[in-house]
Short mmCIF file of C-alpha atoms in Angstrom, two decimals:
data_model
loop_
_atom_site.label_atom_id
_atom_site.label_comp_id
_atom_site.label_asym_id
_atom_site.label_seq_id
_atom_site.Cartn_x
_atom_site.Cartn_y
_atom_site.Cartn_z
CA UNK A 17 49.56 102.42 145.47
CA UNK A 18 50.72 106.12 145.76
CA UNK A 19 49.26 108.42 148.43
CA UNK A 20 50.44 111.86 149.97
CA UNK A 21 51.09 113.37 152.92
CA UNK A 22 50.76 117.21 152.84
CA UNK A 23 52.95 117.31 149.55
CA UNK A 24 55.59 114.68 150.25
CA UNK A 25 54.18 111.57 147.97
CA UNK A 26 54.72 108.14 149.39
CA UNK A 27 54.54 105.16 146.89
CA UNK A 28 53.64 101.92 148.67
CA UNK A 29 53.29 99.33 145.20
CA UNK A 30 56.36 97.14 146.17
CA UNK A 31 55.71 97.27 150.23
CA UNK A 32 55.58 93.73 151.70
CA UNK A 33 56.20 93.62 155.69
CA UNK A 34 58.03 95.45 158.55
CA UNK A 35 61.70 94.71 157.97
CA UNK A 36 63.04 92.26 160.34
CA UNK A 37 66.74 94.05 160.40
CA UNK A 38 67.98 97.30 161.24
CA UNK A 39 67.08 100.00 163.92
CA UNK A 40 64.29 99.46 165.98
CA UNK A 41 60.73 100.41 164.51
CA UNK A 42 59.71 103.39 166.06
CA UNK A 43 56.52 103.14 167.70
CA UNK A 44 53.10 105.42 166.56
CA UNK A 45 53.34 107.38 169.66
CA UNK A 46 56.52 109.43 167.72
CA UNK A 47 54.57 110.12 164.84
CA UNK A 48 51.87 111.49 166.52
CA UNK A 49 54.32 113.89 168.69
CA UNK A 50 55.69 114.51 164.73
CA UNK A 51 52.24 115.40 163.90
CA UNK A 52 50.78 117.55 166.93
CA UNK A 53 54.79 119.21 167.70
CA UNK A 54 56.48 119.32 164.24
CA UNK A 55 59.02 121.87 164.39
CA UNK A 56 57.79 123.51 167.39
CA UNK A 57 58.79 122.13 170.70
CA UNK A 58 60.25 118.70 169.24
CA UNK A 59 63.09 118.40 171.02
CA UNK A 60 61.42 119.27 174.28
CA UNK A 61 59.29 116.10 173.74
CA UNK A 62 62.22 114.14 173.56
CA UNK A 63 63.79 115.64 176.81
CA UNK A 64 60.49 114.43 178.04
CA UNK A 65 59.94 111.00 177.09
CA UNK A 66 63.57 110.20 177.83
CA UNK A 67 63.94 107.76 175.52
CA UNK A 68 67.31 106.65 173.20
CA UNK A 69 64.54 106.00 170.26
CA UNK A 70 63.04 109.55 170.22
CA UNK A 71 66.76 110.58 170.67
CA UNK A 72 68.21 108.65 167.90
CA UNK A 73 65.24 109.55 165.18
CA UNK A 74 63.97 112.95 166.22
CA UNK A 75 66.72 114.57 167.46
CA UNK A 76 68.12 117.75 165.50
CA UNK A 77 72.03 116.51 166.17
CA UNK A 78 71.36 113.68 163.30
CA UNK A 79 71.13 116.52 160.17
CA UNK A 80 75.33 117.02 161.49
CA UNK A 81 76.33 114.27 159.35
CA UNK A 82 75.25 115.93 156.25
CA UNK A 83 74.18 119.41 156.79
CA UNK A 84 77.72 120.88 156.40
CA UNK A 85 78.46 118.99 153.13
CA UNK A 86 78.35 120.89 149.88
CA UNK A 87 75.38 119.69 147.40
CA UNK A 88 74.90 121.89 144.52
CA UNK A 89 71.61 123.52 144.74
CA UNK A 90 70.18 121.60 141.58
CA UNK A 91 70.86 118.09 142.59
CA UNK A 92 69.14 115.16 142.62
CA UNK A 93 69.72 112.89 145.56
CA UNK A 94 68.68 109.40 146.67
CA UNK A 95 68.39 108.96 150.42
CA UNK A 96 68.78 105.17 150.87
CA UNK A 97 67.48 104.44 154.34
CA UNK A 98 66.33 107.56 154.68
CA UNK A 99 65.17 106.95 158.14
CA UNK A 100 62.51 108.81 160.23
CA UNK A 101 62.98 112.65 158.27
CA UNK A 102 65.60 114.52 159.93
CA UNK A 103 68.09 113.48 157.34
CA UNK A 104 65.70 113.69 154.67
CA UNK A 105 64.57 117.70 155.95
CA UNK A 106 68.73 118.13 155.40
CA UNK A 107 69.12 117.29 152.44
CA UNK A 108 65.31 118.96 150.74
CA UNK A 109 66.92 122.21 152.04
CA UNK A 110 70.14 121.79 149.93
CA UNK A 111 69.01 119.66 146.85
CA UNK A 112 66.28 120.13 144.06
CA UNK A 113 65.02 117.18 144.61
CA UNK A 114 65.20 114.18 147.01
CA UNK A 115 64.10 110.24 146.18
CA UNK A 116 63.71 108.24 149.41
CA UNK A 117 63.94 104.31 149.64
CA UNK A 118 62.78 102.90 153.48
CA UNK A 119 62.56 99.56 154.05
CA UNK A 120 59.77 100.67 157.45
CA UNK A 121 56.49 101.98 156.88
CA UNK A 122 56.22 103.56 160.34
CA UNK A 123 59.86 105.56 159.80
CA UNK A 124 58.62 106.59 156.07
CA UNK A 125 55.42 107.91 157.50
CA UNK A 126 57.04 109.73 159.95
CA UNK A 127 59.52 111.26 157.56
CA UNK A 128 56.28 112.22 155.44
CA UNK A 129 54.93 113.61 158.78
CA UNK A 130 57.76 115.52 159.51
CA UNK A 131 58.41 116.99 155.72
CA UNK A 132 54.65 117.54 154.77
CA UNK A 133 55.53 120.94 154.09
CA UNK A 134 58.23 120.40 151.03
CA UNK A 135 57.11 119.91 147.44
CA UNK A 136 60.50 118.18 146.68
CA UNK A 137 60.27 114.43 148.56
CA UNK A 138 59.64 111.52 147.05
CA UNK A 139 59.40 108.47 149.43
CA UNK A 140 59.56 105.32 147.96
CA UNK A 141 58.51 101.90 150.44
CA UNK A 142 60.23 98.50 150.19
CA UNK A 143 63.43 96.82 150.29
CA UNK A 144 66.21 98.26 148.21
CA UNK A 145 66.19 95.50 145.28
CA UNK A 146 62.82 95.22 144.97
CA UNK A 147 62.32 99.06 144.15
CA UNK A 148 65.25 99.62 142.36
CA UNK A 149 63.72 99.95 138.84
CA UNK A 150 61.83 102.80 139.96
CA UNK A 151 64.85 104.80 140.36
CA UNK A 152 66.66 107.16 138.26
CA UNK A 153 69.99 108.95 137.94
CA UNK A 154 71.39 110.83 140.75
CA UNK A 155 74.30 113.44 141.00
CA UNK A 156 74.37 112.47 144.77
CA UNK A 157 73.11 108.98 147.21
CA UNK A 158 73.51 108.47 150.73
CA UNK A 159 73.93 105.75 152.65
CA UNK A 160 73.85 106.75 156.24
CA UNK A 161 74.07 103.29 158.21
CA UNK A 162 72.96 101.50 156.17
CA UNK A 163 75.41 99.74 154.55
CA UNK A 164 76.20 97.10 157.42
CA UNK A 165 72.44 95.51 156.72
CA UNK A 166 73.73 94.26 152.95
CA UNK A 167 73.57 91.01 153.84
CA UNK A 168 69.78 91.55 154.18
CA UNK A 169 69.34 92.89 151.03
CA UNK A 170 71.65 90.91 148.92
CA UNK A 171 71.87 87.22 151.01
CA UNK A 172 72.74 85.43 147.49
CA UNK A 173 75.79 87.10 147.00
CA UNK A 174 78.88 86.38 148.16
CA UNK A 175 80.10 89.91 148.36
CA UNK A 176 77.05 91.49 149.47
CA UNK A 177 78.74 94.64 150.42
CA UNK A 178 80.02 95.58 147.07
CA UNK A 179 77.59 94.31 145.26
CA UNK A 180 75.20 97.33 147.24
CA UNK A 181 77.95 99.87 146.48
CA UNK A 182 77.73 98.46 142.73
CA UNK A 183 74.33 98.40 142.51
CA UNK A 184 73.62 102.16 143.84
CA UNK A 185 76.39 103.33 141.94
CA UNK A 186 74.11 102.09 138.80
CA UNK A 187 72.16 104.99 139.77
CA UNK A 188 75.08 107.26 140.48
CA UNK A 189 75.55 109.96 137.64
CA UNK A 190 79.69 110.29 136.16
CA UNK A 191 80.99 112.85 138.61
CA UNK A 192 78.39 112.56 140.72
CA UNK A 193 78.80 110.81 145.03
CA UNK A 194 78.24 108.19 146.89
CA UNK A 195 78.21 109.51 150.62
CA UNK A 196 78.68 106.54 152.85
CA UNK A 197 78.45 106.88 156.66
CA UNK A 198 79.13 103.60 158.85
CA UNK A 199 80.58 102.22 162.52
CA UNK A 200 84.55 101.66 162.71
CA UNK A 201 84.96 98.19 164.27
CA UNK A 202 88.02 99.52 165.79
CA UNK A 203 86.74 102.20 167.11
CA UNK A 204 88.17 103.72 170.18
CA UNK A 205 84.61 103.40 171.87
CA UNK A 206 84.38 100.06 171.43
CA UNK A 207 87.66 98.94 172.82
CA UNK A 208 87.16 101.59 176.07
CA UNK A 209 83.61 99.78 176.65
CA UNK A 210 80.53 100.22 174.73
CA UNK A 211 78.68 97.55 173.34
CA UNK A 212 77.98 96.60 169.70
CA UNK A 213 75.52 98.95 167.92
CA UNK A 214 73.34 95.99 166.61
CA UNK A 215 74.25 93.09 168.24
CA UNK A 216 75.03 94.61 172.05
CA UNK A 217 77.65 92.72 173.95
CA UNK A 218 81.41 94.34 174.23
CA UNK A 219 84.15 93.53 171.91
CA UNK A 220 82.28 91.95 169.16
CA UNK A 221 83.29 93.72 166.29
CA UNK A 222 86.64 93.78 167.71
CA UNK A 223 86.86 90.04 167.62
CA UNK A 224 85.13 89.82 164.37
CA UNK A 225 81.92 89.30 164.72
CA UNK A 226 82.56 85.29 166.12
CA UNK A 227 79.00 83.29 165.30
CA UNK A 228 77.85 86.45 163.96
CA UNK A 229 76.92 86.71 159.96
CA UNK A 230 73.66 88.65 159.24
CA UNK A 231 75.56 92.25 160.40
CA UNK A 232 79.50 93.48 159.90
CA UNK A 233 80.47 96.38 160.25
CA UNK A 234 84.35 97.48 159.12
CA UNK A 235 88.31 98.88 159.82
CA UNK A 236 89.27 101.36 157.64
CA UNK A 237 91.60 98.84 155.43
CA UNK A 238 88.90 96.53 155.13
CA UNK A 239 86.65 99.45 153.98
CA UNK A 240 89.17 100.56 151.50
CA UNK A 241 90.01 97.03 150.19
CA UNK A 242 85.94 97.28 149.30
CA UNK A 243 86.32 100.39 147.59
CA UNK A 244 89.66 99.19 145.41
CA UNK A 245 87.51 96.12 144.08
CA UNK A 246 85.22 98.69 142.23
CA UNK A 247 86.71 100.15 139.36
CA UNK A 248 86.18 103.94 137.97
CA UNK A 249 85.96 105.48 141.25
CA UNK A 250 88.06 107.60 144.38
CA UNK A 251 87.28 108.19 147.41
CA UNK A 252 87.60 110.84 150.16
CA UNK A 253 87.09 109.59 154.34
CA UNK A 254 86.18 112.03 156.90
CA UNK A 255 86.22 111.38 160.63
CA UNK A 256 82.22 112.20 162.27
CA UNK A 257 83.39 112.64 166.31
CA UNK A 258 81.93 111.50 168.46
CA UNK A 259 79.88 108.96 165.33
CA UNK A 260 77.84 109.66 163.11
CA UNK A 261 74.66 109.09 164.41
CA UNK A 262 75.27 112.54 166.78
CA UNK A 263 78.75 113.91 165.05
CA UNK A 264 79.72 117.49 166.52
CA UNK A 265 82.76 117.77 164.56
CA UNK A 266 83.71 116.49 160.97
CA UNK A 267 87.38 115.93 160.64
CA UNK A 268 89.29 114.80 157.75
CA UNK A 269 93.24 113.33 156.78
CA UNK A 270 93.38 117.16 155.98
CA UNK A 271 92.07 118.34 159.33
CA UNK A 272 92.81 116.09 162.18
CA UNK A 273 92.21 116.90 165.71
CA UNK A 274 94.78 117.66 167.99
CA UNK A 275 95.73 115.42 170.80
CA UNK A 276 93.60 117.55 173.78
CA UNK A 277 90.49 118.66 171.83
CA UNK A 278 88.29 114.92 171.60
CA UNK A 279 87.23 115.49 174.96
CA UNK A 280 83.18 114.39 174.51
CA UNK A 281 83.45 110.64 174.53
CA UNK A 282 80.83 109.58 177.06
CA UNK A 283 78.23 109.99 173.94
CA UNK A 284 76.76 106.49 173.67
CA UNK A 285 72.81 106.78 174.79
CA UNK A 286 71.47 103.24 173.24
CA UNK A 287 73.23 101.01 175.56
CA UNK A 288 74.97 100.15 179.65
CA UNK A 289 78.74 101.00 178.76
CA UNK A 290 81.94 100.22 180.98
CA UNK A 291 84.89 102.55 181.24
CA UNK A 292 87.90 100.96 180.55
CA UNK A 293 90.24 103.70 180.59
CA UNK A 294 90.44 107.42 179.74
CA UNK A 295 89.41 108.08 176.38
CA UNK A 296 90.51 111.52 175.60
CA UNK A 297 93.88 110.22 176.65
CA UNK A 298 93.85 107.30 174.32
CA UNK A 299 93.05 109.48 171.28
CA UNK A 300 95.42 111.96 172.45
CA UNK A 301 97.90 109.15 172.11
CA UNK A 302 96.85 107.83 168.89
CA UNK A 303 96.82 111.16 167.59
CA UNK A 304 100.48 112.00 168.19
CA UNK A 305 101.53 108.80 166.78
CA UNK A 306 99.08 109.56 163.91
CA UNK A 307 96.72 106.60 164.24
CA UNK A 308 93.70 108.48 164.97
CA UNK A 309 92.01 107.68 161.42
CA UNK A 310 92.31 103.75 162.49
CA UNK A 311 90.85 104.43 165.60
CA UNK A 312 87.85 106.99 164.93
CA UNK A 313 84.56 105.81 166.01
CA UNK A 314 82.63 106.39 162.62
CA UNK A 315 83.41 106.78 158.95
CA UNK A 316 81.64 109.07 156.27
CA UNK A 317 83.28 108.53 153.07
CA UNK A 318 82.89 110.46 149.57
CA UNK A 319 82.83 108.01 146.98
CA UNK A 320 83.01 109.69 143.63
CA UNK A 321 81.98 108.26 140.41
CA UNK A 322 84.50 108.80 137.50
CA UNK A 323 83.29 107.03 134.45
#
């Protein structure tokens, strides 16, 4: 079944259930601020209902991750937990056309809601593998947090996490990129205080997951050890500060901070945190002693398809 919302067409033939992973399902009362606000006095709203959930999927911060990234205008891209719309509004400015997958109805109708306007989304409902012969070719797919929840999608595999990078990178034109965007385990916030993204509690990634198999989350060298199973591609990492869920900076192995300039680090607004010690000190350490890309809070990485 195929309906549409202003022009953004959402096909609903493979949609099952809410998913019972990932980030909290928004609840209607967002998509009807999407509906009455739009554009116009949005991120008042949020100031208003002071919540972390209208913070985390309506707020204008979220389009960082991508917006400064270089698509050619005539792309293609597939949004892969595309999320609530502020991602996907990104990426229809830059690209010809954008193919959504969402596993929630509720976030997919409010990323319909939010880009009724644009003639170029396409937003596809249901689980990843179960929708995955509806897809094309694409010179460009992102991943942005979703990759931890491959268990969920792939639970008879025993490498779940390649086998998603393999399996999107079916879709994935020759020259074209994978743009992953994930938690560090070792991130500095973690060790200074704040709790686990999914799972809550302190430390957790940190002592690898213990009890814990459903969602992982990675170091850098287990990332890369991923990345060097897969043959025929590179890869690029950049360094979202403070994550990626709100990044204000994008640095890179090219472009690393200096040792007094990662000075916003009280940034986490899901969860209580403790204060372990001084932050911008600690980076300014592992900074100087060049560490700082084992120690960044968040990941994107360019993965680029060469044959």
């Amino acid at each position: 079944m195929t309906e549409n919302c202003g022009k953004v067409q959402i096909d609903r033939s493979r949609y099952q259930a809410e998913p019972v992973f990932g980030e909290p399902i928004p609840d209607k009362m967002m998509l009807e601020d999407i509906k009455r606000y739009r554009k116009d006095g949005l991120q008042e709203v949020i100031k208003e209902r002071k919540s972390y959930n209208y913070l985390f999927y309506l707020s204008e911060l979220r389009k960082n991750i991508i917006e400064w990234y270089p698509f050619f205008r005539q792309a293609e891209v597939l949004a892969v937990g595309a999320d609530t719309g502020m991602l996907t509004d990104a990426l229809a400015q830059k690209a010809a056309h954008v193919t959504c997958v969402e596993t929630s109805e509720t976030r997919a109708e409010m990323n319909a809601a939010w880009n009724a306007e644009k003639d170029n989304v396409r937003i596809i409902l249901g689980n990843y593998p179960e929708v995955e012969d509806k897809l094309g070719s694409y010179d460009y797919i992102t991943l942005i947090g979703e990759w931890k929840y491959a268990r969920s999608y792939y639970e008879n595999s025993e490498d779940a996490y390649r086998t998603f990078l393999l399996e999107l990178l079916k879709h994935l034109k020759t020259g074209g990129e994978l743009l992953l965007a994930t938690e560090n385990k070792m991130g500095m916030k973690y060790w200074a205080g704040c709790q686990d993204d999914y799972y809550g509690g302190y430390y957790r990634g940190i002592e690898d997951y213990p009890g814990e198999d459903n969602v992982r989350t990675f170091s850098k060298k287990e990332l890369e050890e991923e990345l060097r199973g897969i043959e025929g591609i590179s890869w690029k990492f950049y360094y979202p500060y403070p994550d990626y869920k709100f990044p204000m900076a994008i640095y890179s192995d090219e472009y690393l901070p200096k040792t007094d300039e990662l000075t916003m680090n009280i940034r986490n607004f899901d969860r209580d945190r403790y204060v372990m010690f001084d932050e911008e000190k600690a980076f300014g350490t592992v900074i100087k002693e060049g560490l700082f890309s084992e120690f960044s809070n968040s990941f994107m990485v360019s993965i680029k398809k060469e044959q």
